[in-house]
Amino acid sequence: MSARPAGTPLWEPVELPPQPSLHGVVTADVAVVGAGLAGLACAYHLAERAPGLDIAVIDAARPAAGASGHGTGLLGPRAGPAIDRAVQRFGPRTARRMHLASVRAVEDVLDLCARLDVSCGLRPGAQIMATRSRAGLTALARQARAYRALDLDVPVLSPAGIRARVGVPYSAGLLYRTAATLDPAALTSALARACATKGVRFYGESPLRAVRAGDLVGSELVFPHGRLYAGQTVVAVNSAAQAVGLPVGTVLPLEVHAVATAPVRRPVYEALGGRHGYAVVDAVPMAPYFRPLPDGGLVAGGGTVTVPTGLGTDRLRALRERAWSWLGRWLRTLHPDLHDVSVAHRWSGRIGMTTDGLPVVGPVRGLPDVWYIGGCCGHGLAMSVAHGAYVAAALLGEPEPGDPLPWHRPAAPWMPVQSVGRPLLRAALDALGRYTRRTC
């Protein structure tokens, strides 16, 4: 339910179920607002475990119209802050559980792809977090020590070890073995079709206007042309939650950018790890990253970020153009033979960020029958699916054993970004972007 991204994505949703807009008065046992990966995973697991449940999925546009269909398809482990900071904030035991939960989330997506039998360009392959900067080396050294202390399988890669996999001169790296790349819109579309097959109803082009407690139980959801009364509600709308007044803390909308090339020459593709499907992510925040495509092209993302709130159309368009141009230039520096490669697709999408880097997954304060999922902070491909399954289990009275993880909470910290704080935040992100572009 996030604002529609700009540009022309490499991937588009296909074969979606019918989605009439919501008119009149509608009822459901469970209403899921938001037809991205989190909402659809929740609906799928509910329908799978409780076949008689009446489930309705409602979206402001259509499935995969938001972040779930406009990512770059990197499926890798990570939830919350870097592992060394997680140890400092939550202690070794919880930090270790956080990392293992994110690894399981990747494995669950791989299993889901197999069960759905979806053709989504899935390529299992390791993910490399690498760096060329002094700041990145310091960050990776701290993380490597933490992984070793927690007995987690994240080996260090030397410059030679990286070049043996991806022919780009990085100074050091960490290797995440459980990872993959895929077409995120195809996976989201497949989930929508699987939900429809199980009897889930869909409503499209129906933005949520308000959420209220029901007169007796459940909740009342208000849409432009109708109302829906549900026994239980899951709101998986990322930063759009604040527009309807949900008290989930600050989940800030950030616009991120990506480009994709036409197929490159085969030797270049192989030199950049194309045969094995490696994805390379820089250790510096907001730094650019790249991954090969099954058709021989390349995708690059990152490098800059925009706070779109309060920006006019012309200003936002100019910032997108600048970001896309910079990404294209950066991509051409990866290999000498990429100097003339053409960019075939350019697009932008919205992600939800929290001030402490943790997602928000939990019941909404003051609305006992409403749950919220959002704020994956750029790591949503695996964690959104995991969060949807987690909430489905909780609604069915099947909670996970053990203590809740730190992101299982009702709200993120609040940050004043509506007026005075917004220019300060934008200036800080602009400064970080300039630093990132200098060090990459």
Short mmCIF file of C-alpha atoms in Angstrom, two decimals:
data_model
loop_
_atom_site.label_atom_id
_atom_site.label_comp_id
_atom_site.label_asym_id
_atom_site.label_seq_id
_atom_site.Cartn_x
_atom_site.Cartn_y
_atom_site.Cartn_z
CA MET A 1 0.00 0.00 0.00
CA SER A 2 2.96 2.34 -0.32
CA ALA A 3 3.02 5.10 -2.91
CA ARG A 4 3.50 3.82 -6.42
CA PRO A 5 7.16 3.83 -7.40
CA ALA A 6 8.48 5.65 -10.45
CA GLY A 7 10.25 4.44 -13.55
CA THR A 8 9.97 1.16 -15.43
CA PRO A 9 10.91 -1.85 -13.30
CA LEU A 10 12.66 -4.82 -14.78
CA TRP A 11 9.88 -7.08 -13.52
CA GLU A 12 6.12 -6.79 -13.58
CA PRO A 13 3.37 -8.78 -11.81
CA VAL A 14 1.73 -11.40 -14.01
CA GLU A 15 -1.47 -13.50 -13.90
CA LEU A 16 -2.93 -11.78 -10.87
CA PRO A 17 -6.33 -12.78 -9.43
CA PRO A 18 -9.32 -10.46 -10.07
CA GLN A 19 -9.30 -7.43 -7.76
CA PRO A 20 -12.50 -5.37 -7.85
CA SER A 21 -12.47 -2.27 -5.69
CA LEU A 22 -14.23 -2.53 -2.34
CA HIS A 23 -17.77 -1.09 -2.42
CA GLY A 24 -20.53 -1.17 0.15
CA VAL A 25 -20.37 -3.16 3.36
CA VAL A 26 -18.13 -6.24 3.40
CA THR A 27 -17.31 -8.70 6.18
CA ALA A 28 -14.47 -11.17 6.73
CA ASP A 29 -13.02 -13.31 9.48
CA VAL A 30 -9.60 -11.81 8.74
CA ALA A 31 -8.82 -8.70 6.71
CA VAL A 32 -5.28 -8.28 5.40
CA VAL A 33 -4.54 -4.73 4.25
CA GLY A 34 -1.57 -4.62 1.90
CA ALA A 35 -0.94 -7.11 -0.93
CA GLY A 36 2.84 -7.20 -0.68
CA LEU A 37 4.93 -10.14 0.49
CA ALA A 38 4.12 -9.67 4.19
CA GLY A 39 0.36 -9.42 3.74
CA LEU A 40 0.15 -12.19 1.15
CA ALA A 41 2.38 -14.53 3.19
CA CYS A 42 0.08 -13.97 6.16
CA ALA A 43 -3.04 -14.68 4.09
CA TYR A 44 -1.42 -17.74 2.52
CA HIS A 45 -0.45 -19.31 5.84
CA LEU A 46 -3.85 -18.53 7.35
CA ALA A 47 -5.63 -20.18 4.42
CA GLU A 48 -3.24 -23.12 4.53
CA ARG A 49 -3.66 -23.80 8.26
CA ALA A 50 -7.35 -22.87 8.61
CA PRO A 51 -9.07 -23.69 5.29
CA GLY A 52 -12.53 -22.56 6.44
CA LEU A 53 -11.41 -19.04 7.35
CA ASP A 54 -12.97 -16.18 5.35
CA ILE A 55 -9.99 -14.00 4.37
CA ALA A 56 -10.00 -10.75 2.41
CA VAL A 57 -6.89 -9.00 1.05
CA ILE A 58 -7.25 -5.30 0.24
CA ASP A 59 -4.67 -3.09 -1.46
CA ALA A 60 -4.49 0.56 -2.47
CA ALA A 61 -3.41 -0.59 -5.94
CA ARG A 62 -2.75 -4.27 -6.70
CA PRO A 63 -0.43 -7.06 -5.52
CA ALA A 64 3.28 -6.23 -5.92
CA ALA A 65 2.56 -2.56 -6.68
CA GLY A 66 4.73 -1.41 -3.79
CA ALA A 67 8.11 -2.39 -2.40
CA SER A 68 7.53 -6.14 -2.82
CA GLY A 69 7.42 -5.80 -6.60
CA HIS A 70 10.06 -3.11 -6.97
CA GLY A 71 13.10 -4.42 -5.15
CA THR A 72 16.27 -5.74 -6.72
CA GLY A 73 15.67 -9.38 -5.78
CA LEU A 74 18.46 -9.91 -3.24
CA LEU A 75 17.45 -12.65 -0.86
CA GLY A 76 19.88 -12.74 2.05
CA PRO A 77 20.11 -12.95 5.84
CA ARG A 78 19.86 -9.78 7.89
CA ALA A 79 17.33 -8.34 10.31
CA GLY A 80 17.95 -5.30 12.42
CA PRO A 81 21.36 -3.70 13.02
CA ALA A 82 24.72 -5.24 12.10
CA ILE A 83 25.68 -8.22 14.25
CA ASP A 84 28.23 -6.36 16.40
CA ARG A 85 25.71 -3.64 17.26
CA ALA A 86 23.06 -6.28 17.92
CA VAL A 87 25.39 -7.89 20.47
CA GLN A 88 25.91 -4.53 22.18
CA ARG A 89 22.20 -3.72 22.29
CA PHE A 90 20.61 -7.09 22.97
CA GLY A 91 23.35 -9.39 24.22
CA PRO A 92 25.08 -12.35 22.54
CA ARG A 93 22.24 -14.85 22.93
CA THR A 94 19.59 -12.63 21.35
CA ALA A 95 21.95 -11.40 18.62
CA ARG A 96 22.68 -14.99 17.66
CA ARG A 97 18.95 -15.81 17.58
CA MET A 98 18.34 -12.75 15.40
CA HIS A 99 20.88 -13.86 12.81
CA LEU A 100 19.67 -17.47 12.77
CA ALA A 101 16.07 -16.26 12.41
CA SER A 102 17.09 -14.27 9.33
CA VAL A 103 18.85 -17.32 7.86
CA ARG A 104 15.70 -19.40 8.44
CA ALA A 105 13.70 -16.68 6.73
CA VAL A 106 15.83 -17.10 3.59
CA GLU A 107 15.40 -20.87 3.76
CA ASP A 108 11.62 -20.43 4.16
CA VAL A 109 11.43 -18.31 1.01
CA LEU A 110 13.39 -20.95 -0.91
CA ASP A 111 10.97 -23.59 0.41
CA LEU A 112 7.99 -21.40 -0.50
CA CYS A 113 9.25 -21.01 -4.06
CA ALA A 114 9.50 -24.79 -4.34
CA ARG A 115 6.01 -25.35 -2.92
CA LEU A 116 4.45 -22.73 -5.19
CA ASP A 117 6.42 -24.12 -8.15
CA VAL A 118 6.97 -20.55 -9.28
CA SER A 119 9.23 -19.49 -12.13
CA CYS A 120 10.76 -16.39 -10.59
CA GLY A 121 14.33 -16.50 -11.87
CA LEU A 122 15.44 -18.05 -8.59
CA ARG A 123 19.20 -18.58 -8.37
CA PRO A 124 20.55 -19.87 -5.06
CA GLY A 125 24.01 -18.44 -4.51
CA ALA A 126 26.10 -16.81 -1.83
CA GLN A 127 25.94 -13.13 -0.98
CA ILE A 128 29.15 -11.18 -0.42
CA MET A 129 29.34 -8.12 1.80
CA ALA A 130 32.50 -6.36 0.69
CA THR A 131 34.20 -2.99 0.90
CA ARG A 132 36.88 -0.82 -0.63
CA SER A 133 36.85 1.92 2.04
CA ARG A 134 38.54 2.33 5.42
CA ALA A 135 35.18 2.79 7.13
CA GLY A 136 33.92 -0.41 5.54
CA LEU A 137 36.99 -2.35 6.64
CA THR A 138 36.48 -1.22 10.22
CA ALA A 139 32.81 -2.20 10.12
CA LEU A 140 33.53 -5.62 8.59
CA ALA A 141 36.28 -6.33 11.14
CA ARG A 142 33.87 -5.68 14.01
CA GLN A 143 31.21 -7.88 12.41
CA ALA A 144 33.68 -10.69 11.69
CA ARG A 145 34.77 -10.76 15.34
CA ALA A 146 31.14 -10.89 16.46
CA TYR A 147 30.27 -13.73 14.08
CA ARG A 148 33.26 -15.75 15.31
CA ALA A 149 32.40 -15.12 18.97
CA LEU A 150 28.83 -16.29 18.35
CA ASP A 151 30.00 -19.39 16.44
CA LEU A 152 28.10 -18.35 13.30
CA ASP A 153 29.14 -19.54 9.84
CA VAL A 154 30.04 -16.25 8.13
CA PRO A 155 33.61 -16.61 6.86
CA VAL A 156 35.94 -13.73 6.01
CA LEU A 157 37.03 -13.29 2.39
CA SER A 158 40.41 -11.85 1.47
CA PRO A 159 40.82 -9.67 -1.65
CA ALA A 160 41.99 -12.78 -3.52
CA GLY A 161 39.00 -14.74 -2.20
CA ILE A 162 36.62 -12.09 -3.50
CA ARG A 163 38.34 -11.85 -6.89
CA ALA A 164 38.13 -15.63 -7.26
CA ARG A 165 34.34 -15.24 -7.11
CA VAL A 166 33.72 -11.74 -8.49
CA GLY A 167 36.37 -9.95 -10.50
CA VAL A 168 36.10 -6.59 -8.75
CA PRO A 169 38.94 -5.28 -6.54
CA TYR A 170 37.49 -5.17 -3.02
CA SER A 171 39.65 -4.98 0.11
CA ALA A 172 37.82 -7.58 2.21
CA GLY A 173 34.45 -9.24 2.60
CA LEU A 174 32.13 -11.55 4.47
CA LEU A 175 30.46 -14.52 2.81
CA TYR A 176 26.81 -15.35 3.53
CA ARG A 177 26.28 -18.86 2.23
CA THR A 178 22.47 -18.98 2.58
CA ALA A 179 21.29 -16.50 -0.05
CA ALA A 180 19.74 -16.26 -3.50
CA THR A 181 18.50 -13.85 -6.12
CA LEU A 182 15.06 -13.83 -7.73
CA ASP A 183 12.31 -11.81 -9.41
CA PRO A 184 10.37 -10.29 -6.46
CA ALA A 185 7.28 -9.39 -8.50
CA ALA A 186 6.98 -12.96 -9.80
CA LEU A 187 7.15 -14.35 -6.26
CA THR A 188 4.56 -11.84 -5.02
CA SER A 189 2.27 -12.66 -7.94
CA ALA A 190 2.62 -16.39 -7.30
CA LEU A 191 1.66 -15.87 -3.65
CA ALA A 192 -1.41 -13.91 -4.72
CA ARG A 193 -2.49 -16.68 -7.10
CA ALA A 194 -1.92 -19.33 -4.42
CA CYS A 195 -4.05 -17.33 -1.98
CA ALA A 196 -6.85 -16.99 -4.53
CA THR A 197 -6.74 -20.74 -5.19
CA LYS A 198 -7.29 -21.27 -1.46
CA GLY A 199 -10.37 -19.04 -1.49
CA VAL A 200 -8.89 -15.71 -0.40
CA ARG A 201 -10.85 -12.72 -1.79
CA PHE A 202 -9.02 -9.73 -3.27
CA TYR A 203 -9.97 -6.06 -3.50
CA GLY A 204 -7.79 -3.60 -5.40
CA GLU A 205 -7.60 0.16 -5.91
CA SER A 206 -8.98 0.60 -2.38
CA PRO A 207 -6.71 2.71 -0.15
CA LEU A 208 -7.31 2.41 3.57
CA ARG A 209 -8.71 5.61 5.11
CA ALA A 210 -9.20 4.64 8.77
CA VAL A 211 -9.09 1.75 11.23
CA ARG A 212 -11.45 1.70 14.20
CA ALA A 213 -12.34 -0.73 16.92
CA GLY A 214 -15.58 -2.55 16.23
CA ASP A 215 -18.68 -1.94 18.35
CA LEU A 216 -18.42 -5.37 19.96
CA VAL A 217 -15.35 -7.19 18.64
CA GLY A 218 -13.00 -6.92 15.71
CA SER A 219 -12.43 -3.78 13.70
CA GLU A 220 -14.01 -1.47 11.15
CA LEU A 221 -11.91 -0.57 8.11
CA VAL A 222 -12.91 2.49 6.10
CA PHE A 223 -12.21 2.72 2.36
CA PRO A 224 -13.21 5.37 -0.21
CA HIS A 225 -16.31 3.50 -1.36
CA GLY A 226 -17.10 1.10 1.44
CA ARG A 227 -16.39 -0.44 4.82
CA LEU A 228 -15.11 -3.81 5.90
CA TYR A 229 -15.87 -5.37 9.27
CA ALA A 230 -13.38 -8.05 10.31
CA GLY A 231 -12.89 -10.22 13.37
CA GLN A 232 -9.11 -9.79 13.03
CA THR A 233 -7.08 -7.39 10.91
CA VAL A 234 -3.48 -7.38 9.69
CA VAL A 235 -2.18 -4.05 8.40
CA ALA A 236 0.92 -4.65 6.27
CA VAL A 237 1.31 -1.21 4.72
CA ASN A 238 4.78 -0.10 5.82
CA SER A 239 5.04 3.68 6.24
CA ALA A 240 1.44 4.25 5.09
CA ALA A 241 0.30 3.26 8.59
CA GLN A 242 0.93 6.79 9.82
CA ALA A 243 -1.45 8.24 7.24
CA VAL A 244 -4.34 6.41 8.93
CA GLY A 245 -3.18 7.23 12.44
CA LEU A 246 -1.98 3.82 13.57
CA PRO A 247 0.22 4.25 16.69
CA VAL A 248 3.14 2.15 15.43
CA GLY A 249 5.89 4.73 15.93
CA THR A 250 7.90 6.27 13.11
CA VAL A 251 8.20 4.10 10.01
CA LEU A 252 9.78 6.55 7.61
CA PRO A 253 9.19 6.25 3.85
CA LEU A 254 12.47 6.32 1.95
CA GLU A 255 12.77 6.12 -1.80
CA VAL A 256 15.55 3.92 -3.14
CA HIS A 257 16.66 3.47 -6.74
CA ALA A 258 17.79 0.75 -9.14
CA VAL A 259 18.92 0.21 -12.72
CA ALA A 260 19.22 -2.89 -14.89
CA THR A 261 21.30 -3.42 -18.02
CA ALA A 262 20.74 -5.28 -21.21
CA PRO A 263 22.68 -8.58 -21.43
CA VAL A 264 26.41 -7.96 -21.24
CA ARG A 265 29.23 -9.78 -23.01
CA ARG A 266 29.62 -13.33 -21.73
CA PRO A 267 33.22 -12.94 -20.46
CA VAL A 268 32.19 -9.87 -18.46
CA TYR A 269 29.18 -11.68 -17.04
CA GLU A 270 31.35 -14.60 -15.94
CA ALA A 271 34.00 -12.29 -14.50
CA LEU A 272 31.34 -10.62 -12.32
CA GLY A 273 30.17 -13.91 -10.85
CA GLY A 274 27.25 -14.41 -13.19
CA ARG A 275 27.63 -18.18 -13.51
CA HIS A 276 27.25 -18.68 -9.76
CA GLY A 277 24.78 -15.87 -9.13
CA TYR A 278 26.81 -13.96 -6.56
CA ALA A 279 25.35 -10.73 -5.21
CA VAL A 280 27.78 -8.14 -3.86
CA VAL A 281 26.67 -5.62 -1.23
CA ASP A 282 28.97 -2.89 0.07
CA ALA A 283 29.48 -2.70 3.82
CA VAL A 284 29.08 1.10 3.90
CA PRO A 285 25.44 2.17 4.51
CA MET A 286 23.64 3.28 1.36
CA ALA A 287 26.55 2.18 -0.83
CA PRO A 288 25.70 0.64 -4.22
CA TYR A 289 25.44 -3.10 -4.82
CA PHE A 290 24.97 -5.36 -7.82
CA ARG A 291 23.79 -8.80 -8.86
CA PRO A 292 23.72 -10.75 -12.13
CA LEU A 293 20.47 -11.62 -13.89
CA PRO A 294 19.65 -15.02 -15.41
CA ASP A 295 19.45 -13.45 -18.88
CA GLY A 296 23.02 -12.12 -18.74
CA GLY A 297 22.26 -8.61 -17.57
CA LEU A 298 23.12 -6.85 -14.31
CA VAL A 299 21.08 -5.04 -11.66
CA ALA A 300 22.50 -2.31 -9.43
CA GLY A 301 20.85 -0.50 -6.54
CA GLY A 302 21.69 1.77 -3.63
CA GLY A 303 24.10 4.67 -3.73
CA THR A 304 21.58 7.26 -2.64
CA VAL A 305 18.27 7.56 -0.86
CA THR A 306 15.52 10.17 -0.91
CA VAL A 307 13.02 11.30 1.71
CA PRO A 308 10.04 11.88 -0.62
CA THR A 309 7.68 13.40 1.95
CA GLY A 310 7.09 17.06 1.25
CA LEU A 311 8.92 17.11 -2.09
CA GLY A 312 7.24 18.49 -5.17
CA THR A 313 6.87 16.42 -8.33
CA ASP A 314 9.61 18.23 -10.25
CA ARG A 315 12.10 18.02 -7.38
CA LEU A 316 11.41 14.32 -6.87
CA ARG A 317 11.79 13.63 -10.59
CA ALA A 318 15.13 15.47 -10.65
CA LEU A 319 16.43 13.48 -7.66
CA ARG A 320 15.44 10.23 -9.33
CA GLU A 321 17.19 11.18 -12.54
CA ARG A 322 20.34 12.06 -10.62
CA ALA A 323 20.27 8.78 -8.70
CA TRP A 324 19.72 6.67 -11.82
CA SER A 325 22.49 8.45 -13.70
CA TRP A 326 24.94 7.96 -10.85
CA LEU A 327 24.08 4.25 -10.55
CA GLY A 328 24.60 3.76 -14.27
CA ARG A 329 28.03 5.40 -14.10
CA TRP A 330 29.00 3.35 -11.04
CA LEU A 331 27.93 0.11 -12.70
CA ARG A 332 30.17 0.83 -15.67
CA THR A 333 33.19 1.07 -13.35
CA LEU A 334 32.89 -2.58 -12.29
CA HIS A 335 34.65 -3.87 -15.41
CA PRO A 336 36.49 -2.15 -18.30
CA ASP A 337 34.24 -3.81 -20.89
CA LEU A 338 31.12 -2.29 -19.31
CA HIS A 339 32.05 1.22 -20.43
CA ASP A 340 29.38 1.21 -23.16
CA VAL A 341 26.74 -1.01 -21.56
CA SER A 342 23.21 0.35 -21.93
CA VAL A 343 20.77 0.76 -19.06
CA ALA A 344 17.49 -0.88 -20.08
CA HIS A 345 15.40 -0.25 -16.95
CA ARG A 346 15.38 2.41 -14.24
CA TRP A 347 13.00 2.46 -11.31
CA SER A 348 12.46 3.67 -7.76
CA GLY A 349 10.55 2.20 -4.84
CA ARG A 350 9.61 2.98 -1.27
CA ILE A 351 10.89 1.12 1.77
CA GLY A 352 9.99 1.62 5.43
CA MET A 353 12.78 2.60 7.85
CA THR A 354 12.74 2.84 11.63
CA THR A 355 15.09 4.91 13.75
CA ASP A 356 16.56 1.87 15.51
CA GLY A 357 16.86 -0.33 12.40
CA LEU A 358 14.39 -2.95 13.65
CA PRO A 359 11.11 -3.98 12.00
CA VAL A 360 7.78 -3.72 13.79
CA VAL A 361 5.63 -6.84 14.03
CA GLY A 362 2.91 -6.98 16.66
CA PRO A 363 -0.56 -6.03 17.89
CA VAL A 364 -1.47 -2.34 17.62
CA ARG A 365 -1.92 -0.49 20.88
CA GLY A 366 -5.56 0.43 21.53
CA LEU A 367 -6.83 -1.89 18.78
CA PRO A 368 -6.81 -5.40 20.30
CA ASP A 369 -7.82 -7.19 17.10
CA VAL A 370 -5.38 -5.39 14.78
CA TRP A 371 -1.78 -6.40 13.99
CA TYR A 372 0.83 -4.40 12.09
CA ILE A 373 3.80 -5.54 9.96
CA GLY A 374 6.32 -3.07 8.56
CA GLY A 375 9.67 -1.32 8.72
CA CYS A 376 12.00 -4.02 7.41
CA CYS A 377 14.60 -1.32 6.69
CA GLY A 378 15.57 -2.63 3.28
CA HIS A 379 15.76 -6.32 4.27
CA GLY A 380 12.17 -7.19 3.45
CA LEU A 381 12.43 -9.89 0.81
CA ALA A 382 13.06 -12.66 3.34
CA MET A 383 11.79 -11.04 6.53
CA SER A 384 8.41 -9.96 5.11
CA VAL A 385 7.56 -13.58 4.30
CA ALA A 386 8.74 -14.65 7.76
CA HIS A 387 6.71 -11.92 9.47
CA GLY A 388 3.58 -12.88 7.57
CA ALA A 389 3.94 -16.49 8.71
CA TYR A 390 4.63 -15.36 12.28
CA VAL A 391 1.49 -13.22 12.47
CA ALA A 392 -0.65 -15.95 10.90
CA ALA A 393 0.53 -18.38 13.59
CA ALA A 394 -0.17 -15.83 16.33
CA LEU A 395 -3.71 -15.19 15.05
CA LEU A 396 -4.36 -18.94 15.09
CA GLY A 397 -3.03 -19.28 18.63
CA GLU A 398 0.22 -20.97 17.61
CA PRO A 399 2.91 -18.62 18.98
CA GLU A 400 6.60 -19.37 18.46
CA PRO A 401 8.34 -20.96 21.46
CA GLY A 402 10.84 -18.94 23.46
CA ASP A 403 11.18 -15.23 24.08
CA PRO A 404 9.99 -12.84 21.35
CA LEU A 405 12.69 -11.39 19.14
CA PRO A 406 13.36 -7.64 19.47
CA TRP A 407 11.31 -6.71 16.40
CA HIS A 408 8.20 -8.47 17.75
CA ARG A 409 6.84 -5.29 19.30
CA PRO A 410 3.86 -2.95 18.93
CA ALA A 411 5.74 0.16 17.80
CA ALA A 412 9.05 1.65 16.69
CA PRO A 413 10.58 4.67 18.44
CA TRP A 414 8.98 7.96 17.52
CA MET A 415 10.97 10.61 15.61
CA PRO A 416 9.81 14.18 14.80
CA VAL A 417 10.00 14.17 11.01
CA GLN A 418 6.82 16.00 10.07
CA SER A 419 8.01 19.60 10.09
CA VAL A 420 11.16 20.91 11.76
CA GLY A 421 12.85 17.52 11.85
CA ARG A 422 12.36 16.69 8.17
CA PRO A 423 14.95 19.11 6.71
CA LEU A 424 17.50 17.93 9.29
CA LEU A 425 16.87 14.31 8.38
CA ARG A 426 17.10 15.07 4.66
CA ALA A 427 20.38 16.94 5.16
CA ALA A 428 21.84 14.02 7.12
CA LEU A 429 20.88 11.51 4.42
CA ASP A 430 22.25 13.77 1.69
CA ALA A 431 25.55 14.03 3.57
CA LEU A 432 25.72 10.26 3.99
CA GLY A 433 24.99 9.82 0.30
CA ARG A 434 27.82 12.18 -0.67
CA TYR A 435 30.19 10.29 1.65
CA THR A 436 29.10 6.97 0.20
CA ARG A 437 29.64 8.12 -3.39
CA ARG A 438 33.14 9.35 -2.53
CA THR A 439 34.21 6.06 -0.89
CA CYS A 440 32.82 3.61 -3.46
#
